Coordinates of C-alpha atoms in Angstrom, one line a residue:
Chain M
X168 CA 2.5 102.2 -255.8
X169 CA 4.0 101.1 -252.7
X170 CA 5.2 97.6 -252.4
X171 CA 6.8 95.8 -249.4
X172 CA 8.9 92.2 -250.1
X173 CA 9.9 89.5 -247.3
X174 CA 12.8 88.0 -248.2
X175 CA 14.9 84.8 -246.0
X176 CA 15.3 80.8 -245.5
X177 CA 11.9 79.3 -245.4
X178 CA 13.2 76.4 -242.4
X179 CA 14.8 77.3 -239.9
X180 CA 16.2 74.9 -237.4
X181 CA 14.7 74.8 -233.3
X182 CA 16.8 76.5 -230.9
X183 CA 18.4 78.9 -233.5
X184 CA 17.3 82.5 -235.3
X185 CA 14.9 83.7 -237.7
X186 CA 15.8 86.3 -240.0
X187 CA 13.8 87.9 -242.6
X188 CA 14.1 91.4 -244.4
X189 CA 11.5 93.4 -246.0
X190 CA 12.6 95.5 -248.6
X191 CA 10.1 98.8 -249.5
X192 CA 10.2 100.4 -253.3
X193 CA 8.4 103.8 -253.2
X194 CA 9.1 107.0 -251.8
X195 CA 7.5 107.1 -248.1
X196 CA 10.5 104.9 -246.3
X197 CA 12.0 107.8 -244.9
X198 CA 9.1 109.7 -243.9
X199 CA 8.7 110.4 -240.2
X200 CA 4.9 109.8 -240.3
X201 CA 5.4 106.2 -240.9
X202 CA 6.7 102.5 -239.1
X203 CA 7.3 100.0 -240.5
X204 CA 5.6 96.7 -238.6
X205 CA 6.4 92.6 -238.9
X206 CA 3.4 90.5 -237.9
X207 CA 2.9 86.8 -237.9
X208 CA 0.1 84.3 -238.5
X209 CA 0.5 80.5 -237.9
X210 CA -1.6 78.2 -240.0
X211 CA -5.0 78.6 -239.8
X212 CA -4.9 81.0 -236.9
X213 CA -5.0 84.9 -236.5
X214 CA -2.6 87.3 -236.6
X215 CA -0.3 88.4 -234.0
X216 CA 2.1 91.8 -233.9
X217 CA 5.3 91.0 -233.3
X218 CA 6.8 94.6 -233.4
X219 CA 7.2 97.7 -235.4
X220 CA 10.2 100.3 -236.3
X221 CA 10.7 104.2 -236.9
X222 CA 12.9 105.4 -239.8
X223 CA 14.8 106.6 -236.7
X224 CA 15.2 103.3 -235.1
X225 CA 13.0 103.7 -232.5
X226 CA 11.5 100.4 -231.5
X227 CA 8.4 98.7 -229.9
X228 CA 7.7 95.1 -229.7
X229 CA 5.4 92.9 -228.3
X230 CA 5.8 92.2 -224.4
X231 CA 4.9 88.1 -225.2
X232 CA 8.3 88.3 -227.9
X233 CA 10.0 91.2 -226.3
X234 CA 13.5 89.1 -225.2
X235 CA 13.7 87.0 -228.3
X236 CA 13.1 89.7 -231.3
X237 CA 15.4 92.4 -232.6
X238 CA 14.3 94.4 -235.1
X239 CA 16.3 97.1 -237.1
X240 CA 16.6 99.8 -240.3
X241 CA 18.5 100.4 -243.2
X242 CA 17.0 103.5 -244.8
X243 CA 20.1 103.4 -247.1
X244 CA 18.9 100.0 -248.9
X245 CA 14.9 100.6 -247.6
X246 CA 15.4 98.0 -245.9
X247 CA 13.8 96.4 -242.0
X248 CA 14.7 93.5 -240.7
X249 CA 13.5 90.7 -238.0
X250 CA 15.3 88.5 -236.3
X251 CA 13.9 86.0 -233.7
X252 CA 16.2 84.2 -231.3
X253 CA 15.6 80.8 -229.9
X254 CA 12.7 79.9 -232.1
X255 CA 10.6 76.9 -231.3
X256 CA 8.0 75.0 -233.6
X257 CA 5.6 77.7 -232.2
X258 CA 7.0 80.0 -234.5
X259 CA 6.2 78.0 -237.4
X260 CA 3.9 80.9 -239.2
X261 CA 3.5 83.4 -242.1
X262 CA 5.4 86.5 -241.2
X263 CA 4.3 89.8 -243.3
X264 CA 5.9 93.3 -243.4
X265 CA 3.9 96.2 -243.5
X266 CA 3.7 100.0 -243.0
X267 CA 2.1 101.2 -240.3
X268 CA 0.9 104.9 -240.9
X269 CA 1.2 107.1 -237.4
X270 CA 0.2 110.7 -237.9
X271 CA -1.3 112.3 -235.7
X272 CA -4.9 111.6 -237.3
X273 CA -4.0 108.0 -239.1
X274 CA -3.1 104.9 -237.2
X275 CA -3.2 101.4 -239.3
X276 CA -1.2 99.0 -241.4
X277 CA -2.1 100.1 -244.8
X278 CA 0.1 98.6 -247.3
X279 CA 1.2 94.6 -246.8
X280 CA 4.2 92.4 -248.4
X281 CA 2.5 89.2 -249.4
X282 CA 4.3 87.3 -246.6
X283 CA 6.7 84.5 -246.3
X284 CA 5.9 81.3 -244.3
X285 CA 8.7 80.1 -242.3
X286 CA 8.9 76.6 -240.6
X287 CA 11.1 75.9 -237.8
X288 CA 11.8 71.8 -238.0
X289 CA 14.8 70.1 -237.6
Chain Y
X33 CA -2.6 94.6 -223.2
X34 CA -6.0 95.2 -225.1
X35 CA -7.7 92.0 -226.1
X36 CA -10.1 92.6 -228.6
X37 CA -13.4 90.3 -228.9
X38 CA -14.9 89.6 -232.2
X39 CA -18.3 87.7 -232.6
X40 CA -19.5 85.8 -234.8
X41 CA -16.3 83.4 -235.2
X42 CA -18.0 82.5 -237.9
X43 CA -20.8 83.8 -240.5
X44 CA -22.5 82.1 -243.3
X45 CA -24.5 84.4 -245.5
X46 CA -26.6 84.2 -248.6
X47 CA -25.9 86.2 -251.0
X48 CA -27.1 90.2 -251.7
X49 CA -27.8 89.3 -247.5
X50 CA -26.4 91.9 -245.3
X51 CA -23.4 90.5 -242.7
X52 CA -22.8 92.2 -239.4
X53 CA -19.7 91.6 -237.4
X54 CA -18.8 92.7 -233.7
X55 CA -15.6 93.9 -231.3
X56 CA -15.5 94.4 -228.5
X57 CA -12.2 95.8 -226.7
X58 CA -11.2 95.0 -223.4
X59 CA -11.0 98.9 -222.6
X60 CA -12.0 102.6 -224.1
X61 CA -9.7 102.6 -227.5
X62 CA -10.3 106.6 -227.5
X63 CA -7.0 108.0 -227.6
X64 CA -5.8 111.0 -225.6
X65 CA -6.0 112.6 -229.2
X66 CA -9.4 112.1 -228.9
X67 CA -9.3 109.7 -231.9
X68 CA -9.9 106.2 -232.0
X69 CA -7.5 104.4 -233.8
X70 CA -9.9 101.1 -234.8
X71 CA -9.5 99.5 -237.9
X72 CA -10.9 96.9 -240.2
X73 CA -9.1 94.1 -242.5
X74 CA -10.0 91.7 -244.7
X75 CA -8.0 88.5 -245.5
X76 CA -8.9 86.5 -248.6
X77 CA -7.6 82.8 -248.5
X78 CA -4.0 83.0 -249.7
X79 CA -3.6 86.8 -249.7
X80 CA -2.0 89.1 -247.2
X81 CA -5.1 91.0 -245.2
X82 CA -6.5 93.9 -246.8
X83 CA -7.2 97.9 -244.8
X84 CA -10.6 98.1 -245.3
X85 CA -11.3 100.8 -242.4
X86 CA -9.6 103.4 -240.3
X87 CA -10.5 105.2 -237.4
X88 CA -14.5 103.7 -236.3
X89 CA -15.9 104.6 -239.7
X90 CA -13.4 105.2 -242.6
X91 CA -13.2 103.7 -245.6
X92 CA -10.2 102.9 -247.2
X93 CA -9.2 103.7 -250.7
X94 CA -10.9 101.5 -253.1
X95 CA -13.1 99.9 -250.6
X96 CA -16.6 99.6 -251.9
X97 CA -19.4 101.4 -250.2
X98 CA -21.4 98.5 -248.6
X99 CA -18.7 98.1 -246.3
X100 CA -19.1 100.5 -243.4
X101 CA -18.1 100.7 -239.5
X102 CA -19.4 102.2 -236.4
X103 CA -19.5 101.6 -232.9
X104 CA -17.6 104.1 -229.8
X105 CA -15.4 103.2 -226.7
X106 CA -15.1 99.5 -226.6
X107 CA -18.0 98.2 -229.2
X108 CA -17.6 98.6 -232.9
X109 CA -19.2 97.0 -235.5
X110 CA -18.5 96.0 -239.7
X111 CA -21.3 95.5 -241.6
X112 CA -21.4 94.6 -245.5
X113 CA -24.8 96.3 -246.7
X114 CA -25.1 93.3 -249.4
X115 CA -22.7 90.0 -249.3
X116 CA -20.9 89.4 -252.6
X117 CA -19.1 86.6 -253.4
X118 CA -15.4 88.3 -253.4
X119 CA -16.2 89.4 -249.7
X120 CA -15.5 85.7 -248.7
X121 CA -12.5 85.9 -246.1
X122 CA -11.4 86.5 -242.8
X123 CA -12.1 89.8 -240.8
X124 CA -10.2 91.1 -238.0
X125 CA -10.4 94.5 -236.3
X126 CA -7.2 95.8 -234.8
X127 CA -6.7 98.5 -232.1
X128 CA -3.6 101.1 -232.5
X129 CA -4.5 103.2 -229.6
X130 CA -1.8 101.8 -227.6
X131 CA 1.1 99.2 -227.7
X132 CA 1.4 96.4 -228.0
X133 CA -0.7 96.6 -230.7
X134 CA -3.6 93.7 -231.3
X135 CA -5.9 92.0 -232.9
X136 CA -9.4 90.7 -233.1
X137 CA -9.4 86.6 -233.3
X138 CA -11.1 86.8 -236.6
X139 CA -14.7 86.7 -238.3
X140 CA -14.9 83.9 -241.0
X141 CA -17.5 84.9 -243.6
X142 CA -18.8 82.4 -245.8
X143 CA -21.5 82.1 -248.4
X144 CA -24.3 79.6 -247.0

């Protein structure tokens, strides 16, 4: 069974960067038919892709985050990681991790970590 | 971007009652592929959201049968044949035709 975990701080200061890392046990990491997505919720609202990652390190992020998020790979630890620059209290939210199958026939997030909430407060 | 329109934002339902929910996407989501790369997701209260379907009309694994999707172009639909309790939650429908990808606002379905 696949699992996904978010791991980082839960606060985070205004004007300075989120990181997070998801961390995948299970055999698909490497598998070219995957990416491997972060998307956020703030309380009591709906979700919100922030951007999603090939084993390959090909990228694609949402135009509305675009210059503030960096997102990355480590297939040696199965490992992705976010990080958001310049964060605001806006960004106060549950962040998740989750695969994104992309075969030619299958396009959805089908396996989910169980999400972390991060504030940003001073 | 694709916006994606979901009505009701909210449904209460009696229960064994069947509970219908629409999207509607700002543009055709039929891929050059000639897929359509809609899907379904339920969120629980507390829980991460939940692939419930794939592509218009699929089911996910595990997902019981009164569940079901339909719809073509830019209108889709989720029904639940017969509310149960446990479907209580938060349903959005998602497009991955294109990036960026997005998300319905979100059904609330409650018990009346």
């Amino acid at each position: 069974q696949l699992q996904l975990q978010e791991s980082g701080p839960g606060l985070v200061k205004p004007s300075e960067t989120l990181s997070l890392s998801c961390t995948v046990s299970g055999d698909s990491f490497s598998s070219t038919i995957y990416h491997w997505g972060w998307i956020r919720q703030p309380p009591g609202k709906g979700l919100e892709w922030i951007g999603s990652i090939h084993c390959t390190g090909t990228t694609y992020y949402n135009p509305s985050l675009k210059s503030r998020v960096t997102i990355s790979v480590d297939t040696s630890k199965n490992q992705f990681s976010l990080q958001l620059n310049s964060v605001t209290a806006a960004d106060t939210a549950v962040y998740y991790c989750a695969r994104q199958a992309t075969s030619s026939s299958s396009r959805y997030f089908d396996y989910w970590g169980q999400g972390t909430l991060v504030t940003v407060s001073s | 971007d694709i916006v994606l329109t979901q009505t009701p934002l909210s449904s209460p339902v009696t229960l064994g009652q069947p509970a219908s929910i629409s999207c509607t996407s700002s543009q055709s989501l039929v891929h050059s592929d000639g897929n359509t790369y809609l899907s379904w997701l339920q969120q629980k209260p507390g829980q991460p959201p939940r692939l419930i379907i794939y592509k218009i009309s699929n089911r996910f694994s595990g997902v019981p049968d009164r569940f079901s999707g339909s719809g073509a172009g830019t209108d889709f639909t989720l029904k639940i044949s017969k509310v149960e309790a446990e479907d209580v939650g938060v349903y959005y429908c998602m497009q991955a035709k294109q990036w960026p990808l997005t998300f319905g606002g979100g059904t609330k379905v409650e018990i009346k």
